[in-house]
Short mmCIF file of C-alpha atoms and ligand atoms in Angstrom, two decimals:
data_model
loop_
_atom_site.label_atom_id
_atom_site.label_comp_id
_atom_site.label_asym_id
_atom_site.label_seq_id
_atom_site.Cartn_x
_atom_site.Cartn_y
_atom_site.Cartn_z
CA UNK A 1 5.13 -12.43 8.95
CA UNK A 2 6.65 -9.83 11.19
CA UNK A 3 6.17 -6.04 10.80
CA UNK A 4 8.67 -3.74 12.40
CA UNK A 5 6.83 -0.88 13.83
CA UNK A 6 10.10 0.95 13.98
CA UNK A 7 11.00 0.68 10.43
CA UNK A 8 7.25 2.49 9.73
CA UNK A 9 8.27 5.31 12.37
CA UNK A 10 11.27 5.67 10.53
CA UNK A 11 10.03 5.49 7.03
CA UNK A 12 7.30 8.35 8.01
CA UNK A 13 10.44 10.62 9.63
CA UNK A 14 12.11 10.18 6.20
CA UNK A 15 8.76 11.19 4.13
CA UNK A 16 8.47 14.24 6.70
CA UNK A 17 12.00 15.49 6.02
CA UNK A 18 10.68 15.14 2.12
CA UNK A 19 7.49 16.87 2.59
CA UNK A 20 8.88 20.58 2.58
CA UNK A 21 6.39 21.62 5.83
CA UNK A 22 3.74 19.55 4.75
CA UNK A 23 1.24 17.44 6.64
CA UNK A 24 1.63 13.65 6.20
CA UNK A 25 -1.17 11.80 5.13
CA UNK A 26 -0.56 8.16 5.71
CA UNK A 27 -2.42 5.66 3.31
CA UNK A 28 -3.43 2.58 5.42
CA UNK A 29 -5.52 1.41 2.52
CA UNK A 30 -5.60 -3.02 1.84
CA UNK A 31 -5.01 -3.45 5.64
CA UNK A 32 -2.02 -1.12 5.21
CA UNK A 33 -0.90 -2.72 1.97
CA UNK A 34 -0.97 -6.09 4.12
CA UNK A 35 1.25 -4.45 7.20
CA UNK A 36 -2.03 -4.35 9.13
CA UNK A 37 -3.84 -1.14 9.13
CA UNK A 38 -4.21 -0.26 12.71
CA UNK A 39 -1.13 -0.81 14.19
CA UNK A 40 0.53 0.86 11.28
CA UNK A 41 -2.18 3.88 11.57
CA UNK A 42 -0.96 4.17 15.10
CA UNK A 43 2.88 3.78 14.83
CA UNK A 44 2.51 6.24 11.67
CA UNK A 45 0.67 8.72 13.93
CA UNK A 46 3.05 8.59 16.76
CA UNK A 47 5.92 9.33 13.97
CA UNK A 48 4.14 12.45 13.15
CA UNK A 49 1.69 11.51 10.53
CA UNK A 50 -1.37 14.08 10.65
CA UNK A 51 -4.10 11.77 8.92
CA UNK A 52 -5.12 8.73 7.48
CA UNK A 53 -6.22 7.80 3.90
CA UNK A 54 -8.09 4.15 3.18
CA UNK A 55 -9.79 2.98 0.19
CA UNK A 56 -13.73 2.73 1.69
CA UNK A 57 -16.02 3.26 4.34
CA UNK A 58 -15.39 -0.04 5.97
CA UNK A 59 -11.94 0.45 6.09
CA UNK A 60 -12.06 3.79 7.91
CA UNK A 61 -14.88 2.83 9.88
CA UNK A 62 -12.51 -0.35 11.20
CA UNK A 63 -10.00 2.45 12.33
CA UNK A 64 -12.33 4.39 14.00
CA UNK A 65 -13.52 1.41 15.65
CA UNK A 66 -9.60 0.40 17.18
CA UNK A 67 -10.22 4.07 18.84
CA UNK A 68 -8.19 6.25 16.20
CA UNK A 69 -9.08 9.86 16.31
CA UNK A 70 -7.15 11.16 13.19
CA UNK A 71 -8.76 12.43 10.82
CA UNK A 72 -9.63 9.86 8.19
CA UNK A 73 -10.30 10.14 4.69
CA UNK A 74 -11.76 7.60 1.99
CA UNK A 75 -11.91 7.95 -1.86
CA UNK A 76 -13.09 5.27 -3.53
CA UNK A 77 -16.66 4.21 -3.05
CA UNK A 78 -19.67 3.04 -4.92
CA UNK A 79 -22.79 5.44 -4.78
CA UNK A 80 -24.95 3.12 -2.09
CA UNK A 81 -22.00 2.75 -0.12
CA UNK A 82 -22.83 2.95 3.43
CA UNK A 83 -21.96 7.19 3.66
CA UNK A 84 -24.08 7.19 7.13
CA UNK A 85 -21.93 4.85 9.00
CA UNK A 86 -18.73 7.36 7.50
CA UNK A 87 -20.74 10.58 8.84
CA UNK A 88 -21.25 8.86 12.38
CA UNK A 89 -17.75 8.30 12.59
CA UNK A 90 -16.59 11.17 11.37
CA UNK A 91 -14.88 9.72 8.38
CA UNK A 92 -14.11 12.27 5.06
CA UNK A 93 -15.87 11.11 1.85
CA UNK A 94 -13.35 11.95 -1.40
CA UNK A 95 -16.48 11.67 -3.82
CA UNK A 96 -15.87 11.51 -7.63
CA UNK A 97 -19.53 12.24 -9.15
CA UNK A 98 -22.60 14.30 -8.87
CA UNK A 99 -24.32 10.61 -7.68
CA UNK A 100 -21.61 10.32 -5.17
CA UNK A 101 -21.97 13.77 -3.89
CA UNK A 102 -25.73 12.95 -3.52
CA UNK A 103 -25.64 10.02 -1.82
CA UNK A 104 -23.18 11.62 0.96
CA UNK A 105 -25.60 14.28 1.28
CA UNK A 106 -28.92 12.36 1.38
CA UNK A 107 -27.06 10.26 4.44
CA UNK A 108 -26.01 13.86 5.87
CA UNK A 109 -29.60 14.92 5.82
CA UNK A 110 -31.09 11.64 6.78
CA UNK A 111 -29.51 12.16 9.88
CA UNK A 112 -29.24 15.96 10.33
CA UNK A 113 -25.87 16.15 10.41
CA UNK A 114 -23.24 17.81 8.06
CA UNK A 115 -20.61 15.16 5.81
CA UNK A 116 -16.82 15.99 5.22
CA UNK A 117 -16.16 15.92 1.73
CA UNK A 118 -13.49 16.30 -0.62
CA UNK A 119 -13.20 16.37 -4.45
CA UNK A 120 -11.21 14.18 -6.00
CA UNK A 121 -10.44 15.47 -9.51
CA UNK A 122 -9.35 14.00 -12.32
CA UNK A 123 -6.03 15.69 -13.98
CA UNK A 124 -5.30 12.70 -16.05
CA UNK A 125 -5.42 9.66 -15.12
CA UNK A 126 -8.54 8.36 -15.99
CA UNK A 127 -9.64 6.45 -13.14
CA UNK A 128 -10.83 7.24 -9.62
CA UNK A 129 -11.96 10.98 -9.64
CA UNK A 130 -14.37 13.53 -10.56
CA UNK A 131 -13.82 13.71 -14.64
CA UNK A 132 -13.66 17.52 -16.40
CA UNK A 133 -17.45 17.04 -18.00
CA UNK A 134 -18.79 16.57 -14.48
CA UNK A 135 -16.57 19.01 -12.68
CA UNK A 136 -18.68 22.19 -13.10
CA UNK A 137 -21.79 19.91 -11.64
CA UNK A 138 -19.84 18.80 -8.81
CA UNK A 139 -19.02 22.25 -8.01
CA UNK A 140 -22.68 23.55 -8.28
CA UNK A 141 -23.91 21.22 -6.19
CA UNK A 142 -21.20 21.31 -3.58
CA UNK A 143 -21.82 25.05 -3.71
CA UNK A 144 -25.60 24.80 -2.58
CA UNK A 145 -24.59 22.14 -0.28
CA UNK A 146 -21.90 23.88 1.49
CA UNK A 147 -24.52 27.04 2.08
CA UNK A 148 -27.20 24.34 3.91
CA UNK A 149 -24.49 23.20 5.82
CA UNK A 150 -25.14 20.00 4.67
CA UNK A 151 -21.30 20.04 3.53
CA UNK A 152 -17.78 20.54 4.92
CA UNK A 153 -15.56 21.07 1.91
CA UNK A 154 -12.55 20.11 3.09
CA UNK A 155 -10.03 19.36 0.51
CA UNK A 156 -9.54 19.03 -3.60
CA UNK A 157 -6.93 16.62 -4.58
CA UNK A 158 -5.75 14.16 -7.13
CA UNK A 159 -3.20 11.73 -7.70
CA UNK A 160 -0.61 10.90 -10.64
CA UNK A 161 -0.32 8.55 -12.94
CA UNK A 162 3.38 9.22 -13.96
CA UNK A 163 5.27 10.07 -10.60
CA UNK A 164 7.19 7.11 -10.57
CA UNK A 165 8.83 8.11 -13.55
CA UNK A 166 9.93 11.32 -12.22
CA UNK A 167 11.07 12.78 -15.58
CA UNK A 168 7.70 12.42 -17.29
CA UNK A 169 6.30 15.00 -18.53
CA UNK A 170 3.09 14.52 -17.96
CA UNK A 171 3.46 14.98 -14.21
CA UNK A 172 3.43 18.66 -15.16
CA UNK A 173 0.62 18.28 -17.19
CA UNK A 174 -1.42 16.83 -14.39
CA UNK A 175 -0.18 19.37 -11.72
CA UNK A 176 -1.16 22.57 -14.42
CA UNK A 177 -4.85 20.84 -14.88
CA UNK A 178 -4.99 20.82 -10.92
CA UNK A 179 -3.81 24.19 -10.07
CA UNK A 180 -6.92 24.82 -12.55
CA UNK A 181 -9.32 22.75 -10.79
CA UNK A 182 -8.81 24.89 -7.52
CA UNK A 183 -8.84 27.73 -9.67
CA UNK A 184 -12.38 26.78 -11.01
CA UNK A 185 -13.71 26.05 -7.74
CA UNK A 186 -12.61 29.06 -6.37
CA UNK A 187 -14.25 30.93 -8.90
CA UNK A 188 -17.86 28.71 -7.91
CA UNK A 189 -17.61 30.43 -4.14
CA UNK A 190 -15.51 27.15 -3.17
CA UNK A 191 -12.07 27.53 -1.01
CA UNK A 192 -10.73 23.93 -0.15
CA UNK A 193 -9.06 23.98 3.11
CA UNK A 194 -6.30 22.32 1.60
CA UNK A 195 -5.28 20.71 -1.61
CA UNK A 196 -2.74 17.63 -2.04
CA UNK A 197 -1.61 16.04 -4.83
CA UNK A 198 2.14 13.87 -3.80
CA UNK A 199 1.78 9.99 -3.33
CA UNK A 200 5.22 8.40 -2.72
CA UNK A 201 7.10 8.66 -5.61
CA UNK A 202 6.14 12.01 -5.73
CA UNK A 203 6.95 13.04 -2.20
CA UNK A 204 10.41 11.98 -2.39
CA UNK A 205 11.28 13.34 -5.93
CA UNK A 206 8.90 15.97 -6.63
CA UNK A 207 8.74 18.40 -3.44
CA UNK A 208 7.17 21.45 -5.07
CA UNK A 209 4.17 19.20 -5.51
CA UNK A 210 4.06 18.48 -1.98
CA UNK A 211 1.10 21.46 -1.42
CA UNK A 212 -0.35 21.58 1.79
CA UNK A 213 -0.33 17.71 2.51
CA UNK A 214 1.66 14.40 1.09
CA UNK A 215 -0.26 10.91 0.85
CA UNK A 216 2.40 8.44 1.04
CA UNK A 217 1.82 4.64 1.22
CA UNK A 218 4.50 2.32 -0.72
CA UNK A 219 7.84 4.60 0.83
CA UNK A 220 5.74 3.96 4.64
CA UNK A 221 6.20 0.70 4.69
CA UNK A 222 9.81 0.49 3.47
CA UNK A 223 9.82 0.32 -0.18
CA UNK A 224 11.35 2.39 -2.69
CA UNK A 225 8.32 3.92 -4.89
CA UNK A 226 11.00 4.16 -7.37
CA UNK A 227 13.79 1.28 -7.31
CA UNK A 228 16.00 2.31 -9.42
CA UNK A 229 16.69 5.48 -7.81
CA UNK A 230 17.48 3.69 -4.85
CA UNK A 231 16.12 2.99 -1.47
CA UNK A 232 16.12 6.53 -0.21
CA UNK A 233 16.77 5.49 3.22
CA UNK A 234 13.91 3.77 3.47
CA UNK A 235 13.49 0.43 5.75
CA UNK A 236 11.20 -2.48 4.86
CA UNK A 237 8.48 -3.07 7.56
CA UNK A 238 7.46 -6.15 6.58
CA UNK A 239 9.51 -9.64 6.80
CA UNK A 240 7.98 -12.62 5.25
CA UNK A 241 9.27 -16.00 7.05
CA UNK A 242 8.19 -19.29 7.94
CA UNK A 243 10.08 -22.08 10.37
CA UNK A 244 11.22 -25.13 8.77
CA UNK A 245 8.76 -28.04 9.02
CA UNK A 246 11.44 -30.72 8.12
CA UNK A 247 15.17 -31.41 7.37
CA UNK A 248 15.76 -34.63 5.22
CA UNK A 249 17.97 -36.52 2.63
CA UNK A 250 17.26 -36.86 -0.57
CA UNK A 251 19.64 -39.38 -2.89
CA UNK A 252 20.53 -38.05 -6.21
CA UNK A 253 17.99 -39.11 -8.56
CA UNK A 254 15.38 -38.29 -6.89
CA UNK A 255 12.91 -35.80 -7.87
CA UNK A 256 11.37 -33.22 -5.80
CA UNK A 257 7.87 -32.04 -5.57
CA UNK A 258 5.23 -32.20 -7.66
CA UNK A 259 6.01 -33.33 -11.39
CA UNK A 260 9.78 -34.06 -10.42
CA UNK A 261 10.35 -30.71 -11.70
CA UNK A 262 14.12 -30.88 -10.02
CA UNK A 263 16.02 -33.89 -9.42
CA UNK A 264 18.61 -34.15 -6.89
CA UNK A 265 22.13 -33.72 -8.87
CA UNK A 266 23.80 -35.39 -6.04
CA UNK A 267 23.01 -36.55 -2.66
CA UNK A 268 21.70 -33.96 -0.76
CA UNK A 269 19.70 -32.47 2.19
CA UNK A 270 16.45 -30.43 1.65
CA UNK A 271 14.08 -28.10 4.17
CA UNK A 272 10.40 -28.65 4.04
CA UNK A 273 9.29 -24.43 4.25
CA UNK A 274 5.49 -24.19 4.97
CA UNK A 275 4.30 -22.13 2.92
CA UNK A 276 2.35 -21.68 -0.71
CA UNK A 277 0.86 -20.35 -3.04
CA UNK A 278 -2.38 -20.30 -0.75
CA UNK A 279 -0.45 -18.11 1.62
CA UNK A 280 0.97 -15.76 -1.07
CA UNK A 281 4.39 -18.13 -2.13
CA UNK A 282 3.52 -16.88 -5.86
CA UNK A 283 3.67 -20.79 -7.86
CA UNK A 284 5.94 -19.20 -11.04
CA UNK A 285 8.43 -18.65 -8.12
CA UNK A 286 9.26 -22.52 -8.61
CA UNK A 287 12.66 -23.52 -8.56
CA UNK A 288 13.78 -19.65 -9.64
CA UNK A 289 14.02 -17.92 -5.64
CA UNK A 290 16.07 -18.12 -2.83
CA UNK A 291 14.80 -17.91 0.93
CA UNK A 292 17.34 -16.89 3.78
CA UNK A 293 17.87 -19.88 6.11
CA UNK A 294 21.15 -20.77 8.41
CA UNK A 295 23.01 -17.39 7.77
CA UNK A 296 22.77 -17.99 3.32
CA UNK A 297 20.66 -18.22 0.55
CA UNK A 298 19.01 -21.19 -0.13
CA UNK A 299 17.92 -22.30 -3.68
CA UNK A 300 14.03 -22.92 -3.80
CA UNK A 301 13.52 -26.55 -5.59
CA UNK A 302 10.63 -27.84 -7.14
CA UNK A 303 7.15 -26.57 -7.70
CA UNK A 304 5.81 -24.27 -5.58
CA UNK A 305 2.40 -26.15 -3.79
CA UNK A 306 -0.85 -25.19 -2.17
CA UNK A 307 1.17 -25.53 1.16
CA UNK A 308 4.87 -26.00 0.71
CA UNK A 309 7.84 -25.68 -0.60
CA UNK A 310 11.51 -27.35 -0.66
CA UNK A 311 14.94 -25.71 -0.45
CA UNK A 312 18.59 -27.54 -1.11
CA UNK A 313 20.46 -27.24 1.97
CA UNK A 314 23.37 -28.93 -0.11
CA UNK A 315 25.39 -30.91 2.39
CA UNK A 316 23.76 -28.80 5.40
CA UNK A 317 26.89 -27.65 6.87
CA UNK A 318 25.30 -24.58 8.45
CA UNK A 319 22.98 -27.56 10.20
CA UNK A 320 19.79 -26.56 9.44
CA UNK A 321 17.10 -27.98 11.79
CA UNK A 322 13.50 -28.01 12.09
CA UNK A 323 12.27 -24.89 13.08
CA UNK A 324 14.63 -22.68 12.16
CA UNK A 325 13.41 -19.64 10.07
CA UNK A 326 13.49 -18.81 6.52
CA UNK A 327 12.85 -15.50 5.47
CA UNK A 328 11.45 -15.20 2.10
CA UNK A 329 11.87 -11.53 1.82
CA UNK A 330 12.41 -8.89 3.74
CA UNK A 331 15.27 -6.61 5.13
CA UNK A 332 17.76 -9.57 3.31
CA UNK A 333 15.60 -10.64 0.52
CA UNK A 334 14.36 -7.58 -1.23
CA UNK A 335 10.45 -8.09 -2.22
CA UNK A 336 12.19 -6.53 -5.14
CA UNK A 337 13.69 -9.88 -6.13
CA UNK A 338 10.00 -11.03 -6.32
CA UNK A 339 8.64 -8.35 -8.11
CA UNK A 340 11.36 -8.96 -10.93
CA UNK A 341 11.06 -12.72 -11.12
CA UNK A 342 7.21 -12.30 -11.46
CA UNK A 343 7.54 -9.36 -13.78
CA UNK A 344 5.46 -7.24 -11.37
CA UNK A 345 6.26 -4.21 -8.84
CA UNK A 346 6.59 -5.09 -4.77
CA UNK A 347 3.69 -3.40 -4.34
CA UNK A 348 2.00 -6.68 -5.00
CA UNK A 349 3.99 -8.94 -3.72
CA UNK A 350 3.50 -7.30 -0.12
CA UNK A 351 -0.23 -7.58 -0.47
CA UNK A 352 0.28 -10.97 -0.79
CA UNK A 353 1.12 -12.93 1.91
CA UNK A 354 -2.74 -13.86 3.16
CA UNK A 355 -4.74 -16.54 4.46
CA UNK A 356 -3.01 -18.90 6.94
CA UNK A 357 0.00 -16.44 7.58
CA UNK A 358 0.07 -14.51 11.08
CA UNK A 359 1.21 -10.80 11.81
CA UNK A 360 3.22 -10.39 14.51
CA UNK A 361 4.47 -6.89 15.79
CA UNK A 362 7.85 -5.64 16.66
CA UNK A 363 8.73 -2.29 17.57
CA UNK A 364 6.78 0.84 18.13
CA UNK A 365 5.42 2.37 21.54
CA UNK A 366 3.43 -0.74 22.34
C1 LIG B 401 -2.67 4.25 -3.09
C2 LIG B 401 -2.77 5.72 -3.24
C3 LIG B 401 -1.77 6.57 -2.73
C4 LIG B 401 -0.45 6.05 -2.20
O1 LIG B 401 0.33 5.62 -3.30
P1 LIG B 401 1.84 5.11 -3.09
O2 LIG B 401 2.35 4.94 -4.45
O3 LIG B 401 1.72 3.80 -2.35
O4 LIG B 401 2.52 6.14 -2.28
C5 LIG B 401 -1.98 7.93 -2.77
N1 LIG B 401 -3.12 8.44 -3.31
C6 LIG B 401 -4.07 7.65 -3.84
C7 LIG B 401 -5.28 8.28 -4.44
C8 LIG B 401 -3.93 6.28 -3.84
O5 LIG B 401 -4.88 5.49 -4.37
#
């Protein structure tokens, strides 16, 4: 795979110009969504990005680790999660529960030292986040905490479950229940230093939810949080390709892959792509997608396997060899087309290439 530092710099300029004067807070979580997390940390910062989100400790502590000074913040955590490697590094703890908030501070104490913390509320979606019957404990105890010094409060925030559909109403029913939640932890003695609210979908569509700070991921790396609104300018990072392992002949007649699933209409020439399902070549792809090889697309044929699959070059004219590339998706190939032929959202089908497949870096002030 190759990942186009440039495209990131680019994507995090277009999320800036979105963000109505607010800070950028780049998620890097799932080895940035697959991109690789540090270099993308680094070419987001460079672009202007003010912070860094992850999902937990290990994951910021990894960035700290590769020397990034940003400030880093991670939100989703059991309760024995390892909060006194975060408060050595420096690393802000969103918690979501009274037991989370006293784990955080019994590493804090343990090691007489104070923890950054934020709140993550729930407004709705029922997930991460600190829910309404807990709030009001949260607060109390972040109260007394805050006056030891135990506690930096830094930030309330919570995230959306409709913002991709940026007509839903319940958008504005999430945004009124968090405009509350500050309100209720101003009223405990509690001033957040800042509050955010906007992932992707809702940086680009929704700017008067943009608040003090934005937490982008999906649009960073190139990928339109909401498709059929278009692209927004946005470049994809990430190319998925592989060289050809083999160019042969195959007489009509004969079948191709596992369980003869396609047989050759005619005589033909096919490219051996190495590549599977073990490194992220989804197996109900079979037969139904097209790579990019010798300037066109290319007709996938067969059943997907652990290790390979087979294109129809037709009568080759282009002259495929081996070693050429094929991108599977990309700039070309939209991950897109995957997402639709899988019936899920390119958000997954990023995350997916794993195992056996290298990263290899263009771009960016390396
Ligand atoms: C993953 C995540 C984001 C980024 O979401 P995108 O849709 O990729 O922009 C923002 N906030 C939270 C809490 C998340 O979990």
């Amino acid at each position: 795979m190759v990942v186009d530092l440039d495209a990131i710099a680019h994507n995090v300029r277009i999320l800036r110009e979105h963000a109505s004067g607010a800070a950028v807070m780049a998620v890097v979580k799932a080895d940035g969504y697959n991109h690789g997390a540090v270099e993308v940390a680094r070419a987001a910062l460079a672009a202007g990005a003010a912070e860094l989100a992850v999902t937990t400790v290990a994951e910021a502590v990894q960035l700290r680790t590769a020397g990034i000074t940003a400030p880093i913040l991670c939100w989703l955590n059991n309760s024995d999660a390892n909060f006194t490697a975060a408060v050595a590094a420096d690393i802000e703890i969103g918690i979501c529960s009274p037991a989370h908030l006293r784990a955080v501070a019994a590493a804090a104490r343990g090691m007489g030292r104070t923890a950054t913390v934020s709140v993550k509320v729930d407004t709705g979606l029922n997930r991460n986040g600190v829910s309404q019957a807990e709030y009001p404990q949260v607060l109390t105890a972040l109260r007394t905490l805050v006056d030891e010094q135990v506690v930096r409060f830094r930030a309330i925030f919570s995230h959306l479950a409709h913002a991709d559909e940026p007509e839903h109403r319940n958008t504005d029913v999430q945004h009124a229940r968090f405009l509350t939640a500050i309100a209720v932890a101003k009223e405990h003695g509690l001033e957040p230093e800042l509050v955010h609210l906007a992932n992707s979908a809702a940086t680009l569509t929704r700017p008067d939810l943009a608040f003090d700070l934005v937490r982008p991921g999906i649009a960073m790396y190139g990928l339109s949080p909401i498709p059929d609104l278009g692209d927004f300018g946005l470049r994809p990072a990430m190319t998925f390709q592989a060289r050809v392992a083999l160019v042969k002949q195959v007489e009509a007649g004969e079948g191709v892959s596992y369980g003869h699933q396609w047989i050759a209409p005619h005589d033909t020439t096919v490219a051996l792509i190495p590549a599977g399902y073990a490194d992220g070549v989804f197996r109900p792809l079979s037969g139904r997608f097209d790579v990019w090889l010798g300037g066109a697309r290319r007709r996938s044929v067969g059943r997907v396997c652990m290790d390979q699959f087979v294109v129809d070059l037709g009568d080759n004219a282009a002259g495929v060899r081996e070693g050429d590339i094929a991108v599977l998706f990309g700039a070309e190939l939209h991950a897109q087309e995957w997402a639709d032929l899988l019936g899920t959202i390119h958000y997954e089908v990023v995350t997916s290439p794993r195992g056996r497949v290298a990263r290899r870096f263009v771009g960016g002030a390396r």
